[in-house]
Coordinates of C-alpha atoms in Angstrom, one line a residue:
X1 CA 0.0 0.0 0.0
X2 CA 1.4 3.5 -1.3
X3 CA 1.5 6.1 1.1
X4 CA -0.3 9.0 0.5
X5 CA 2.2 11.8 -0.8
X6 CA 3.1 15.0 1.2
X7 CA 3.5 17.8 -1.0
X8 CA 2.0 20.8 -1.4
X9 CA -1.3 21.8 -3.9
X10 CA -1.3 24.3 -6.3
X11 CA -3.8 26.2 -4.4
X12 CA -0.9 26.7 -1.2
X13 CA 1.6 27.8 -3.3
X14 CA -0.2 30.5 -5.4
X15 CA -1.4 31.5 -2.0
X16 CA 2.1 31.7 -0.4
X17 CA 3.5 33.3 -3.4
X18 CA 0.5 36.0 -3.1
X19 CA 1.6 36.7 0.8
X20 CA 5.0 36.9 -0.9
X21 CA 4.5 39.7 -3.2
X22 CA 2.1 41.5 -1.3
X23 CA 4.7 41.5 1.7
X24 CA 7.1 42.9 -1.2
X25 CA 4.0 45.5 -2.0
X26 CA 3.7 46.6 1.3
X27 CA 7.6 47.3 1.7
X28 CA 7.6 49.2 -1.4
X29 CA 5.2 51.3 -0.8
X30 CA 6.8 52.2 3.0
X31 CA 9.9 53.0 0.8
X32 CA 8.5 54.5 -1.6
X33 CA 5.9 57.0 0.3
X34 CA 9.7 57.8 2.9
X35 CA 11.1 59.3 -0.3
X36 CA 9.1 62.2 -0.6
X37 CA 10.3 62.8 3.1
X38 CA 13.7 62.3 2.7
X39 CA 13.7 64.6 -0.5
X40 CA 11.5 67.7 1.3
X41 CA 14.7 67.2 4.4
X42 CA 17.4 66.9 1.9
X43 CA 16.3 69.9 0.0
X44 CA 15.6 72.2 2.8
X45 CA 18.8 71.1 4.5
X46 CA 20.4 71.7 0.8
X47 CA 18.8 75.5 1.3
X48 CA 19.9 76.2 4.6
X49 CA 23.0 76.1 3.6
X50 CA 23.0 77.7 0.7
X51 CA 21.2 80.9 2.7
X52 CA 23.7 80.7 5.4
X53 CA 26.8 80.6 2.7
X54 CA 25.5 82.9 0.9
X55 CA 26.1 80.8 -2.0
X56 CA 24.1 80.5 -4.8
X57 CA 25.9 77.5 -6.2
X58 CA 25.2 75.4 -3.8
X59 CA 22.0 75.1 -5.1
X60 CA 23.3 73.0 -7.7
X61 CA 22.9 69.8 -5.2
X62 CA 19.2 70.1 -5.2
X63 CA 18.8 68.3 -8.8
X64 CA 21.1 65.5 -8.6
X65 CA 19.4 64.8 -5.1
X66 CA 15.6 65.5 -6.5
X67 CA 16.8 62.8 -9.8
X68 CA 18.2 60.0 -7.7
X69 CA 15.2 60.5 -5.4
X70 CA 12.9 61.1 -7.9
X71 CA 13.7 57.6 -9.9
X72 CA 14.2 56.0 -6.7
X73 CA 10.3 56.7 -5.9
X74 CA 9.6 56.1 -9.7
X75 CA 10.9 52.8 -10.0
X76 CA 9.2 51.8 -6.7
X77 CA 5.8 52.8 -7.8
X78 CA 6.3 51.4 -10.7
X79 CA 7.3 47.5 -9.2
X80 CA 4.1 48.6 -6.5
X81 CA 1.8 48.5 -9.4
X82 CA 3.4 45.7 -11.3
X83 CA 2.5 43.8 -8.4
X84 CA -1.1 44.7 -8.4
X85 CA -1.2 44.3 -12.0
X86 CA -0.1 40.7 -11.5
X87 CA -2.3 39.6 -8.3
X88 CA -5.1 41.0 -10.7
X89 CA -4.0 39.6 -13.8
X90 CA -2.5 36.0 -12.8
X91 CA -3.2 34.9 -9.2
X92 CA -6.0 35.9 -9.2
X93 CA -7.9 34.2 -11.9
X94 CA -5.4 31.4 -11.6
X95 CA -7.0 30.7 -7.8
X96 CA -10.2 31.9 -8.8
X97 CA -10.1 28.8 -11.6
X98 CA -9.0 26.2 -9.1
X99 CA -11.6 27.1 -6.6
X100 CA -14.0 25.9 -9.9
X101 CA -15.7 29.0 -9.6
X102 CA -18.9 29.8 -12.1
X103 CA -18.4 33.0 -12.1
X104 CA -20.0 34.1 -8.5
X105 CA -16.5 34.2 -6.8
X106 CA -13.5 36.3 -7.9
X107 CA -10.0 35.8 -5.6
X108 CA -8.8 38.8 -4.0
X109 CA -11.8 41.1 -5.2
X110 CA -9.9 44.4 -3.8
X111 CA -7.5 44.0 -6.3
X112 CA -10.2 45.0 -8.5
X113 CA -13.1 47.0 -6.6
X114 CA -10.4 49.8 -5.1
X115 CA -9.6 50.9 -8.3
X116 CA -13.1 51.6 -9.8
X117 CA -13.4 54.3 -7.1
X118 CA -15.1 57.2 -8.5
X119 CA -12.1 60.2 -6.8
X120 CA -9.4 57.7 -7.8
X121 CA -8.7 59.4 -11.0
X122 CA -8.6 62.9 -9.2
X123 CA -6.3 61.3 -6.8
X124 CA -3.9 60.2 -9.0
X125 CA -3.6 63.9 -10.6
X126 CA -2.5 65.1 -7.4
X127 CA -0.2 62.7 -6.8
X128 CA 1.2 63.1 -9.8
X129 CA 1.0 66.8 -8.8
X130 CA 3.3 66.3 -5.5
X131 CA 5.4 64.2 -7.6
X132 CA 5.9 67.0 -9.9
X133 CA 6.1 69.5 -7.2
X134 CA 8.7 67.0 -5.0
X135 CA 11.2 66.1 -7.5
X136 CA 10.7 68.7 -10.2
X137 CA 9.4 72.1 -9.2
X138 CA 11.7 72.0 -6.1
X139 CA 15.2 71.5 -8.2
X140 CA 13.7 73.8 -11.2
X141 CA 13.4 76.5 -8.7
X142 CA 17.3 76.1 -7.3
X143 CA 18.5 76.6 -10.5
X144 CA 16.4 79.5 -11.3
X145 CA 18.0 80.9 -8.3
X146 CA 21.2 80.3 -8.9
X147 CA 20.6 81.6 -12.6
X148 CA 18.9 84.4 -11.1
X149 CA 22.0 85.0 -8.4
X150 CA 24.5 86.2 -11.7
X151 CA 27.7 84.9 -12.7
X152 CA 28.7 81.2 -11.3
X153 CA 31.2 80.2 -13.9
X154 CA 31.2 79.1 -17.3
X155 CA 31.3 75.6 -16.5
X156 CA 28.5 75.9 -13.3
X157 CA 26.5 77.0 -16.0
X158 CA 26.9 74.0 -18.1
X159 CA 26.1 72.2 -15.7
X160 CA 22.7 73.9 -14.3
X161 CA 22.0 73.6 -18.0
X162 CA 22.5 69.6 -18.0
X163 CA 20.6 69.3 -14.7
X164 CA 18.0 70.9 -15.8
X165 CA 17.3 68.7 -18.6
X166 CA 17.7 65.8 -16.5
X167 CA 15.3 67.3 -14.4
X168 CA 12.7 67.9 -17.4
X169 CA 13.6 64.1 -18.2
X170 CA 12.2 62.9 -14.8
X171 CA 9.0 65.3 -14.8
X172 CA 8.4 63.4 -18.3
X173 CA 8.6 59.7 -16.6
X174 CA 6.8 61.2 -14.1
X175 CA 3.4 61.9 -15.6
X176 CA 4.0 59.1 -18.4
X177 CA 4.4 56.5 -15.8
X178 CA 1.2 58.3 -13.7
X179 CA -0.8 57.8 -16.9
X180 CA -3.7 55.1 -16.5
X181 CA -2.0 53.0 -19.8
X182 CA 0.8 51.7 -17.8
X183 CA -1.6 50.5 -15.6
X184 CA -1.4 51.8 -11.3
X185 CA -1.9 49.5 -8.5

């Protein structure tokens, strides 16, 4: 007589790999929502300096700071939906077909029913606005000061000038990535 085997169904793992990436969700979004933080501190810290210096040219940290930040927070929000997208997409219905469900039974339902709130999409304009205003408004306006505070040196300027395309670069991802076609968790 066989002994019955010990393994593990289908069902377990999909649900262990669910706690799995949700656990990965939730760290994410802890990281992700302590940038903003970090950038506001770094940048006022950044201006503090520069006021008690009296010199214009430090401003010039701000972008590089507000960038790495910035696509720090990006990429984050990015894996954070990917995430959703996937529980949605994969385990879910995967589950939801194992169960042998006719239709009257959907696996992790607020995967699905948070998102057809009806202030979501208002929302998700003002966080892309606070994005915007974190990791692009904030280093635009160093440079504009430090343009504004006159000479800083031929190749200071060059450089403002590269920053502030970078900068321009990340506002770009920014509200391409916020856009509902790349899908949000």
């Amino acid at each position: 007589m066989a002994e019955p085997e010990e393994g593990v169904s289908v069902g377990r793992l999909l649900l262990a790999e669910y706690q799995s990436v949700k656990d990965e969700q939730k760290s994410r979004i802890g990281f992700r929502d302590n940038l903003l933080y970090v950038t506001l501190a770094v940048t006022a810290a950044i201006i503090a300096a520069t006021a008690q210096s009296k010199q214009p040219s430090m401003l010039l940290a701000v972008p590089p700071v507000c960038i790495v930040l910035g696509w720090t927070y990006l990429v984050n929000d990015e894996k954070i939906s990917a995430i959703g997208r996937y529980v949605r997409d994969e385990l879910g219905p995967r589950l939801t077909q194992l169960a042998g469900s006719q239709g009257d039974f959907a696996a992790f339902g607020w995967e699905q029913a948070h998102r057809g709130d009806a202030r979501r999409r208002s929302r998700k304009t003002f966080q892309c606005l606070v994005d915007l205003t974190a990791f692009c408004a904030l280093p635009m306006a160093g440079l504009l000061v430090f343009w504004a505070g006159g000479p800083g040196g031929g190749l200071l300027v060059v450089l403002s000038m590269l920053e502030a395309l970078a900068v321009a670069s990340l506002g770009m991802q920014i509200v391409l990535y916020a856009k509902p076609t790349h899908g949000t968790a």
